[in-house]
């Protein structure tokens, strides 16, 4: 069974990106590079505490990194963190192809 | 017999496997919907072809995974379509089987799409659906998204 390749990192990535606002924030950072929480708040259309909370979830999934500069925190996307998710879906491809082979064998054996 | 993998145009959202089996749809349908037959080619299960029925696929537990996939039957369209949700490790998918009579048997299409109800809602007009998300990120990810 293929999901044995899955690790907790994948799980965090899926959960982090299950929320449309977090996807939007991540996408914005991936497209336009590093930004402050303040700038992201304007973009996301939700309160600054809400944006900070979303960023914490993204950070835990290693989808974003941050650095402090003076009183501002700057965030940037880490698209490489998506790799486990992409890999996981690839494993599902191998999984289903294998099961299709088994289905074919079974169909041969079954009564008409 | 043809066999296609995930459609590159679909990115990572949807996995599609298609194959023509030289057997009538009635027989393929039985293999997809009779629990003991499903066990033989897919996984141990307590499946019943009844919409709303919750069931599990179970395989050998491995490190970091208990081997359980939680499912719920979504569509039972006799000899044509079968769909169930597929959840494990916090990731929610929908599996859709489509059977089409072919000249020499049955064309079987399996589509596994992510990522659960939120994903479905996102398709219906929310601004940042998965489709747009992955379309946009394909450039950022370079070749690795295919």
PDB file of C-alpha atoms in Angstrom:
ATOM      1  CA  UNK A   1       0.000   0.000   0.000  1.00  0.00           C
ATOM      2  CA  UNK A   2       1.446   3.259  -1.077  1.00  0.00           C
ATOM      3  CA  UNK A   3       0.621   5.783   1.639  1.00  0.00           C
ATOM      4  CA  UNK A   4       3.387   4.245   3.750  1.00  0.00           C
ATOM      5  CA  UNK A   5       5.596   6.744   1.960  1.00  0.00           C
ATOM      6  CA  UNK A   6       3.516   9.463   3.505  1.00  0.00           C
ATOM      7  CA  UNK A   7       4.948  11.243   6.456  1.00  0.00           C
ATOM      8  CA  UNK A   8       3.582  13.730   8.893  1.00  0.00           C
ATOM      9  CA  UNK A   9       4.927  16.539   6.764  1.00  0.00           C
ATOM     10  CA  UNK A  10       2.521  15.640   3.987  1.00  0.00           C
ATOM     11  CA  UNK A  11      -0.282  15.606   6.464  1.00  0.00           C
ATOM     12  CA  UNK A  12       0.528  19.126   7.630  1.00  0.00           C
ATOM     13  CA  UNK A  13       0.780  20.326   4.043  1.00  0.00           C
ATOM     14  CA  UNK A  14      -2.639  18.917   3.143  1.00  0.00           C
ATOM     15  CA  UNK A  15      -4.242  20.386   6.231  1.00  0.00           C
ATOM     16  CA  UNK A  16      -2.577  23.743   5.825  1.00  0.00           C
ATOM     17  CA  UNK A  17      -3.767  24.050   2.249  1.00  0.00           C
ATOM     18  CA  UNK A  18      -7.280  22.771   2.931  1.00  0.00           C
ATOM     19  CA  UNK A  19      -8.253  26.327   3.850  1.00  0.00           C
ATOM     20  CA  UNK A  20      -8.946  28.679   0.901  1.00  0.00           C
ATOM     21  CA  UNK A  21      -7.583  31.756   2.700  1.00  0.00           C
ATOM     22  CA  UNK A  22      -4.315  29.961   3.455  1.00  0.00           C
ATOM     23  CA  UNK A  23      -4.089  28.815  -0.138  1.00  0.00           C
ATOM     24  CA  UNK A  24      -4.616  32.414  -1.216  1.00  0.00           C
ATOM     25  CA  UNK A  25      -1.905  33.669   1.138  1.00  0.00           C
ATOM     26  CA  UNK A  26       0.515  30.978   0.034  1.00  0.00           C
ATOM     27  CA  UNK A  27      -0.245  31.660  -3.609  1.00  0.00           C
ATOM     28  CA  UNK A  28       0.264  35.381  -3.148  1.00  0.00           C
ATOM     29  CA  UNK A  29       3.658  34.788  -1.507  1.00  0.00           C
ATOM     30  CA  UNK A  30       4.656  32.280  -4.190  1.00  0.00           C
ATOM     31  CA  UNK A  31       3.735  34.706  -6.953  1.00  0.00           C
ATOM     32  CA  UNK A  32       4.955  37.978  -5.607  1.00  0.00           C
ATOM     33  CA  UNK A  33       7.737  37.099  -3.242  1.00  0.00           C
ATOM     34  CA  UNK A  34       8.399  38.177   0.291  1.00  0.00           C
ATOM     35  CA  UNK A  35       5.810  40.307   2.060  1.00  0.00           C
ATOM     36  CA  UNK A  36       4.991  41.659   5.480  1.00  0.00           C
ATOM     37  CA  UNK A  37       2.015  40.561   7.565  1.00  0.00           C
ATOM     38  CA  UNK A  38       0.669  44.045   7.067  1.00  0.00           C
ATOM     39  CA  UNK A  39       0.745  43.782   3.268  1.00  0.00           C
ATOM     40  CA  UNK A  40      -0.783  40.318   3.380  1.00  0.00           C
ATOM     41  CA  UNK A  41      -3.609  41.560   5.570  1.00  0.00           C
ATOM     42  CA  UNK A  42      -4.577  44.050   2.892  1.00  0.00           C
ATOM     43  CA  UNK A  43      -4.505  41.307   0.304  1.00  0.00           C
ATOM     44  CA  UNK A  44      -6.335  38.582   2.215  1.00  0.00           C
ATOM     45  CA  UNK A  45      -9.225  40.766   3.346  1.00  0.00           C
ATOM     46  CA  UNK A  46      -9.235  39.386   6.869  1.00  0.00           C
ATOM     47  CA  UNK A  47      -7.918  40.805  10.163  1.00  0.00           C
ATOM     48  CA  UNK A  48      -4.226  40.887  10.971  1.00  0.00           C
ATOM     49  CA  UNK A  49      -4.587  38.370  13.862  1.00  0.00           C
ATOM     50  CA  UNK A  50      -6.383  36.029  11.462  1.00  0.00           C
ATOM     51  CA  UNK A  51      -3.585  36.383   8.907  1.00  0.00           C
ATOM     52  CA  UNK A  52      -0.984  35.725  11.620  1.00  0.00           C
ATOM     53  CA  UNK A  53      -2.857  32.594  12.654  1.00  0.00           C
ATOM     54  CA  UNK A  54      -2.949  31.353   9.063  1.00  0.00           C
ATOM     55  CA  UNK A  55       0.755  32.087   8.682  1.00  0.00           C
ATOM     56  CA  UNK A  56       1.488  30.019  11.792  1.00  0.00           C
ATOM     57  CA  UNK A  57      -0.251  27.029  10.228  1.00  0.00           C
ATOM     58  CA  UNK A  58       1.622  27.553   6.946  1.00  0.00           C
ATOM     59  CA  UNK A  59       4.871  27.842   8.892  1.00  0.00           C
ATOM     60  CA  UNK A  60       4.248  24.559  10.713  1.00  0.00           C
ATOM     61  CA  UNK A  61       3.781  22.884   7.340  1.00  0.00           C
ATOM     62  CA  UNK A  62       7.049  24.525   6.271  1.00  0.00           C
ATOM     63  CA  UNK A  63       5.197  26.207   3.424  1.00  0.00           C
ATOM     64  CA  UNK A  64       6.448  29.642   4.474  1.00  0.00           C
ATOM     65  CA  UNK A  65       9.513  31.049   6.213  1.00  0.00           C
ATOM     66  CA  UNK A  66       9.785  34.297   8.058  1.00  0.00           C
ATOM     67  CA  UNK A  67      12.397  36.805   9.119  1.00  0.00           C
ATOM     68  CA  UNK A  68      12.122  39.798  11.369  1.00  0.00           C
ATOM     69  CA  UNK A  69      13.297  43.221  10.342  1.00  0.00           C
ATOM     70  CA  UNK A  70      12.713  45.907  12.923  1.00  0.00           C
ATOM     71  CA  UNK A  71       9.084  45.730  13.940  1.00  0.00           C
ATOM     72  CA  UNK A  72       7.947  43.979  10.779  1.00  0.00           C
ATOM     73  CA  UNK A  73       7.923  40.260  10.068  1.00  0.00           C
ATOM     74  CA  UNK A  74       8.495  39.298   6.462  1.00  0.00           C
ATOM     75  CA  UNK A  75       7.182  36.043   5.037  1.00  0.00           C
ATOM     76  CA  UNK A  76       8.101  34.154   1.935  1.00  0.00           C
ATOM     77  CA  UNK A  77       6.826  30.961   0.292  1.00  0.00           C
ATOM     78  CA  UNK A  78       8.715  27.678   0.302  1.00  0.00           C
ATOM     79  CA  UNK A  79       7.163  25.907  -2.714  1.00  0.00           C
ATOM     80  CA  UNK A  80       9.474  22.920  -2.183  1.00  0.00           C
ATOM     81  CA  UNK A  81       7.263  22.000   0.757  1.00  0.00           C
ATOM     82  CA  UNK A  82       4.648  20.933  -1.785  1.00  0.00           C
ATOM     83  CA  UNK A  83       6.910  18.194  -3.078  1.00  0.00           C
ATOM     84  CA  UNK A  84       5.785  15.532  -0.567  1.00  0.00           C
ATOM     85  CA  UNK A  85       2.180  16.150  -1.585  1.00  0.00           C
ATOM     86  CA  UNK A  86       3.016  15.854  -5.264  1.00  0.00           C
ATOM     87  CA  UNK A  87       5.014  12.689  -4.535  1.00  0.00           C
ATOM     88  CA  UNK A  88       2.158  11.238  -2.570  1.00  0.00           C
ATOM     89  CA  UNK A  89      -0.211  11.652  -5.502  1.00  0.00           C
ATOM     90  CA  UNK A  90       2.388  10.014  -7.728  1.00  0.00           C
ATOM     91  CA  UNK A  91       2.425   7.036  -5.377  1.00  0.00           C
ATOM     92  CA  UNK A  92      -1.324   6.818  -5.740  1.00  0.00           C
ATOM     93  CA  UNK A  93      -0.778   6.565  -9.494  1.00  0.00           C
ATOM     94  CA  UNK A  94       1.415   3.494  -8.990  1.00  0.00           C
ATOM     95  CA  UNK A  95      -1.058   2.116  -6.460  1.00  0.00           C
ATOM     96  CA  UNK A  96      -4.051   2.298  -8.785  1.00  0.00           C
ATOM     97  CA  UNK A  97      -2.165   0.903 -11.788  1.00  0.00           C
ATOM     98  CA  UNK A  98      -1.170  -2.080  -9.677  1.00  0.00           C
ATOM     99  CA  UNK A  99      -4.803  -2.542  -8.566  1.00  0.00           C
ATOM    100  CA  UNK A 100      -5.999  -2.319 -12.163  1.00  0.00           C
ATOM    101  CA  UNK A 101      -3.625  -5.198 -12.963  1.00  0.00           C
ATOM    102  CA  UNK A 102      -5.111  -7.198 -10.113  1.00  0.00           C
ATOM    103  CA  UNK A 103      -8.636  -6.364 -11.267  1.00  0.00           C
ATOM    104  CA  UNK A 104      -7.756  -7.689 -14.696  1.00  0.00           C
ATOM    105  CA  UNK A 105      -6.514 -10.960 -13.221  1.00  0.00           C
ATOM    106  CA  UNK A 106      -9.658 -11.267 -11.113  1.00  0.00           C
ATOM    107  CA  UNK A 107     -11.942 -10.635 -14.103  1.00  0.00           C
ATOM    108  CA  UNK A 108     -10.220 -13.484 -15.952  1.00  0.00           C
ATOM    109  CA  UNK A 109     -10.875 -15.823 -13.044  1.00  0.00           C
ATOM    110  CA  UNK A 110     -14.501 -14.817 -12.416  1.00  0.00           C
ATOM    111  CA  UNK A 111     -17.449 -16.724 -13.841  1.00  0.00           C
ATOM    112  CA  UNK A 112     -18.835 -14.952 -16.895  1.00  0.00           C
TER     113      UNK A 112
ATOM    114  CA  UNK B   1      -5.973  -2.333 -23.739  1.00  0.00           C
ATOM    115  CA  UNK B   2      -4.843   1.164 -23.064  1.00  0.00           C
ATOM    116  CA  UNK B   3      -3.631   2.555 -19.832  1.00  0.00           C
ATOM    117  CA  UNK B   4      -3.164   6.194 -19.112  1.00  0.00           C
ATOM    118  CA  UNK B   5      -1.650   7.777 -16.088  1.00  0.00           C
ATOM    119  CA  UNK B   6      -2.451  11.048 -14.460  1.00  0.00           C
ATOM    120  CA  UNK B   7      -3.328  13.694 -16.972  1.00  0.00           C
ATOM    121  CA  UNK B   8      -0.567  16.306 -16.932  1.00  0.00           C
ATOM    122  CA  UNK B   9      -3.069  19.047 -17.748  1.00  0.00           C
ATOM    123  CA  UNK B  10      -4.915  18.224 -14.572  1.00  0.00           C
ATOM    124  CA  UNK B  11      -1.824  18.853 -12.490  1.00  0.00           C
ATOM    125  CA  UNK B  12      -1.900  17.287  -9.065  1.00  0.00           C
ATOM    126  CA  UNK B  13      -5.608  17.773  -8.496  1.00  0.00           C
ATOM    127  CA  UNK B  14      -6.868  14.666 -10.176  1.00  0.00           C
ATOM    128  CA  UNK B  15      -5.493  11.258 -10.908  1.00  0.00           C
ATOM    129  CA  UNK B  16      -7.085   9.409 -13.811  1.00  0.00           C
ATOM    130  CA  UNK B  17      -6.482   5.769 -14.734  1.00  0.00           C
ATOM    131  CA  UNK B  18      -8.314   4.284 -17.706  1.00  0.00           C
ATOM    132  CA  UNK B  19      -8.286   0.838 -19.201  1.00  0.00           C
ATOM    133  CA  UNK B  20     -10.464  -1.302 -21.461  1.00  0.00           C
ATOM    134  CA  UNK B  21     -11.157  -4.733 -20.025  1.00  0.00           C
ATOM    135  CA  UNK B  22     -12.349  -7.490 -22.377  1.00  0.00           C
ATOM    136  CA  UNK B  23     -15.334  -8.233 -20.161  1.00  0.00           C
ATOM    137  CA  UNK B  24     -18.951  -7.000 -20.120  1.00  0.00           C
ATOM    138  CA  UNK B  25     -19.928  -4.094 -17.839  1.00  0.00           C
ATOM    139  CA  UNK B  26     -22.053  -6.437 -15.688  1.00  0.00           C
ATOM    140  CA  UNK B  27     -18.979  -8.424 -14.727  1.00  0.00           C
ATOM    141  CA  UNK B  28     -16.803  -5.371 -14.092  1.00  0.00           C
ATOM    142  CA  UNK B  29     -19.597  -3.858 -11.997  1.00  0.00           C
ATOM    143  CA  UNK B  30     -19.666  -6.979  -9.804  1.00  0.00           C
ATOM    144  CA  UNK B  31     -15.903  -6.761  -9.268  1.00  0.00           C
ATOM    145  CA  UNK B  32     -16.320  -3.127  -8.204  1.00  0.00           C
ATOM    146  CA  UNK B  33     -19.341  -3.557  -5.949  1.00  0.00           C
ATOM    147  CA  UNK B  34     -19.302  -7.034  -4.364  1.00  0.00           C
ATOM    148  CA  UNK B  35     -17.325  -6.839  -1.157  1.00  0.00           C
ATOM    149  CA  UNK B  36     -15.609 -10.268  -1.365  1.00  0.00           C
ATOM    150  CA  UNK B  37     -14.549  -9.547  -4.960  1.00  0.00           C
ATOM    151  CA  UNK B  38     -13.302  -6.071  -4.016  1.00  0.00           C
ATOM    152  CA  UNK B  39     -11.178  -7.677  -1.328  1.00  0.00           C
ATOM    153  CA  UNK B  40      -9.494  -9.824  -3.949  1.00  0.00           C
ATOM    154  CA  UNK B  41      -8.157  -6.998  -6.048  1.00  0.00           C
ATOM    155  CA  UNK B  42      -8.359  -3.818  -3.971  1.00  0.00           C
ATOM    156  CA  UNK B  43      -8.398  -4.183  -0.189  1.00  0.00           C
ATOM    157  CA  UNK B  44     -10.283  -5.707   2.716  1.00  0.00           C
ATOM    158  CA  UNK B  45     -13.514  -3.804   3.084  1.00  0.00           C
ATOM    159  CA  UNK B  46     -17.071  -3.692   4.398  1.00  0.00           C
ATOM    160  CA  UNK B  47     -18.408  -1.990   1.293  1.00  0.00           C
ATOM    161  CA  UNK B  48     -22.073  -2.089   0.307  1.00  0.00           C
ATOM    162  CA  UNK B  49     -23.390  -0.394  -2.840  1.00  0.00           C
ATOM    163  CA  UNK B  50     -25.791   1.864  -0.947  1.00  0.00           C
ATOM    164  CA  UNK B  51     -25.569   5.655  -1.119  1.00  0.00           C
ATOM    165  CA  UNK B  52     -24.693   7.095   2.284  1.00  0.00           C
ATOM    166  CA  UNK B  53     -23.162   3.840   3.514  1.00  0.00           C
ATOM    167  CA  UNK B  54     -19.966   4.464   5.497  1.00  0.00           C
ATOM    168  CA  UNK B  55     -17.300   1.803   5.115  1.00  0.00           C
ATOM    169  CA  UNK B  56     -13.577   1.228   5.390  1.00  0.00           C
ATOM    170  CA  UNK B  57     -10.823  -0.191   3.280  1.00  0.00           C
ATOM    171  CA  UNK B  58      -8.203  -1.822   5.456  1.00  0.00           C
ATOM    172  CA  UNK B  59      -4.684  -2.838   4.600  1.00  0.00           C
ATOM    173  CA  UNK B  60      -1.625  -3.782   6.623  1.00  0.00           C
ATOM    174  CA  UNK B  61      -0.675  -1.041   9.084  1.00  0.00           C
ATOM    175  CA  UNK B  62       2.703   0.509   8.395  1.00  0.00           C
ATOM    176  CA  UNK B  63       4.742   3.077  10.327  1.00  0.00           C
ATOM    177  CA  UNK B  64       2.869   6.389  10.436  1.00  0.00           C
ATOM    178  CA  UNK B  65      -0.281   4.849   8.979  1.00  0.00           C
ATOM    179  CA  UNK B  66      -2.885   2.533  10.498  1.00  0.00           C
ATOM    180  CA  UNK B  67      -3.828   1.152   7.088  1.00  0.00           C
ATOM    181  CA  UNK B  68      -7.406   2.416   7.344  1.00  0.00           C
ATOM    182  CA  UNK B  69      -9.186   4.409   4.652  1.00  0.00           C
ATOM    183  CA  UNK B  70     -12.546   5.855   5.698  1.00  0.00           C
ATOM    184  CA  UNK B  71     -15.103   6.020   2.923  1.00  0.00           C
ATOM    185  CA  UNK B  72     -18.697   6.888   2.251  1.00  0.00           C
ATOM    186  CA  UNK B  73     -20.678   5.809  -0.793  1.00  0.00           C
ATOM    187  CA  UNK B  74     -21.682   8.871  -2.840  1.00  0.00           C
ATOM    188  CA  UNK B  75     -23.029   7.545  -6.138  1.00  0.00           C
ATOM    189  CA  UNK B  76     -24.382   4.148  -7.181  1.00  0.00           C
ATOM    190  CA  UNK B  77     -25.570   4.329 -10.785  1.00  0.00           C
ATOM    191  CA  UNK B  78     -25.989   0.683 -11.748  1.00  0.00           C
ATOM    192  CA  UNK B  79     -23.454  -0.472 -14.379  1.00  0.00           C
ATOM    193  CA  UNK B  80     -22.430   3.114 -15.060  1.00  0.00           C
ATOM    194  CA  UNK B  81     -21.004   5.085 -12.183  1.00  0.00           C
ATOM    195  CA  UNK B  82     -19.795   4.406  -8.678  1.00  0.00           C
ATOM    196  CA  UNK B  83     -18.295   6.974  -6.356  1.00  0.00           C
ATOM    197  CA  UNK B  84     -17.076   7.084  -2.775  1.00  0.00           C
ATOM    198  CA  UNK B  85     -15.143   9.449  -0.597  1.00  0.00           C
ATOM    199  CA  UNK B  86     -11.679   8.263   0.418  1.00  0.00           C
ATOM    200  CA  UNK B  87     -10.053   9.705   3.524  1.00  0.00           C
ATOM    201  CA  UNK B  88      -6.806   8.812   5.166  1.00  0.00           C
ATOM    202  CA  UNK B  89      -4.096  10.718   6.965  1.00  0.00           C
ATOM    203  CA  UNK B  90      -6.112  13.911   6.944  1.00  0.00           C
ATOM    204  CA  UNK B  91      -6.344  13.960   3.161  1.00  0.00           C
ATOM    205  CA  UNK B  92      -9.798  13.657   1.627  1.00  0.00           C
ATOM    206  CA  UNK B  93     -10.351  12.399  -1.886  1.00  0.00           C
ATOM    207  CA  UNK B  94     -13.287  11.358  -3.999  1.00  0.00           C
ATOM    208  CA  UNK B  95     -12.960   8.219  -6.112  1.00  0.00           C
ATOM    209  CA  UNK B  96     -15.238   8.029  -9.148  1.00  0.00           C
ATOM    210  CA  UNK B  97     -15.556   4.938 -11.331  1.00  0.00           C
ATOM    211  CA  UNK B  98     -17.152   5.319 -14.751  1.00  0.00           C
ATOM    212  CA  UNK B  99     -17.991   2.285 -16.899  1.00  0.00           C
ATOM    213  CA  UNK B 100     -18.695   2.672 -20.597  1.00  0.00           C
ATOM    214  CA  UNK B 101     -19.502  -0.248 -22.902  1.00  0.00           C
ATOM    215  CA  UNK B 102     -16.734  -0.621 -25.491  1.00  0.00           C
ATOM    216  CA  UNK B 103     -16.688  -2.635 -28.687  1.00  0.00           C
ATOM    217  CA  UNK B 104     -14.699  -5.430 -27.127  1.00  0.00           C
ATOM    218  CA  UNK B 105     -15.559  -5.031 -23.474  1.00  0.00           C
ATOM    219  CA  UNK B 106     -15.785  -2.252 -20.957  1.00  0.00           C
ATOM    220  CA  UNK B 107     -13.925   1.023 -20.744  1.00  0.00           C
ATOM    221  CA  UNK B 108     -13.160   1.666 -17.079  1.00  0.00           C
ATOM    222  CA  UNK B 109     -12.140   5.096 -15.848  1.00  0.00           C
ATOM    223  CA  UNK B 110     -11.021   5.694 -12.277  1.00  0.00           C
ATOM    224  CA  UNK B 111     -10.732   9.271 -11.184  1.00  0.00           C
ATOM    225  CA  UNK B 112      -9.333  10.162  -7.784  1.00  0.00           C
ATOM    226  CA  UNK B 113      -9.734  13.828  -7.071  1.00  0.00           C
ATOM    227  CA  UNK B 114      -8.740  15.848  -4.054  1.00  0.00           C
ATOM    228  CA  UNK B 115      -9.329  17.256  -1.511  1.00  0.00           C
ATOM    229  CA  UNK B 116     -12.758  16.741  -0.104  1.00  0.00           C
ATOM    230  CA  UNK B 117     -15.746  18.998   0.474  1.00  0.00           C
ATOM    231  CA  UNK B 118     -13.715  22.190   0.608  1.00  0.00           C
ATOM    232  CA  UNK B 119     -12.238  21.295  -2.742  1.00  0.00           C
ATOM    233  CA  UNK B 120     -15.678  20.731  -4.199  1.00  0.00           C
ATOM    234  CA  UNK B 121     -16.895  24.035  -2.826  1.00  0.00           C
ATOM    235  CA  UNK B 122     -13.823  25.699  -4.253  1.00  0.00           C
ATOM    236  CA  UNK B 123     -14.735  24.449  -7.693  1.00  0.00           C
ATOM    237  CA  UNK B 124     -18.107  26.111  -7.449  1.00  0.00           C
ATOM    238  CA  UNK B 125     -16.862  29.625  -7.583  1.00  0.00           C
ATOM    239  CA  UNK B 126     -14.770  30.340  -4.520  1.00  0.00           C
ATOM    240  CA  UNK B 127     -11.923  32.583  -5.486  1.00  0.00           C
ATOM    241  CA  UNK B 128      -9.032  30.357  -4.641  1.00  0.00           C
ATOM    242  CA  UNK B 129      -9.989  26.889  -5.722  1.00  0.00           C
ATOM    243  CA  UNK B 130      -7.420  24.176  -6.090  1.00  0.00           C
ATOM    244  CA  UNK B 131      -7.551  24.400  -9.838  1.00  0.00           C
ATOM    245  CA  UNK B 132      -6.443  27.990  -9.939  1.00  0.00           C
ATOM    246  CA  UNK B 133      -4.034  27.323  -7.123  1.00  0.00           C
ATOM    247  CA  UNK B 134      -2.214  24.548  -8.932  1.00  0.00           C
ATOM    248  CA  UNK B 135      -2.433  26.230 -12.297  1.00  0.00           C
ATOM    249  CA  UNK B 136      -0.728  29.237 -10.790  1.00  0.00           C
ATOM    250  CA  UNK B 137       1.861  27.225  -8.923  1.00  0.00           C
ATOM    251  CA  UNK B 138       2.874  25.061 -11.830  1.00  0.00           C
ATOM    252  CA  UNK B 139       5.114  27.866 -12.971  1.00  0.00           C
ATOM    253  CA  UNK B 140       6.603  28.293  -9.510  1.00  0.00           C
ATOM    254  CA  UNK B 141       7.174  24.573  -9.099  1.00  0.00           C
ATOM    255  CA  UNK B 142       8.650  24.201 -12.560  1.00  0.00           C
ATOM    256  CA  UNK B 143       8.548  20.621 -13.802  1.00  0.00           C
ATOM    257  CA  UNK B 144       7.938  19.062 -10.425  1.00  0.00           C
ATOM    258  CA  UNK B 145       4.171  19.589 -10.496  1.00  0.00           C
ATOM    259  CA  UNK B 146       3.577  17.239 -13.406  1.00  0.00           C
TER     260      UNK B 146
END
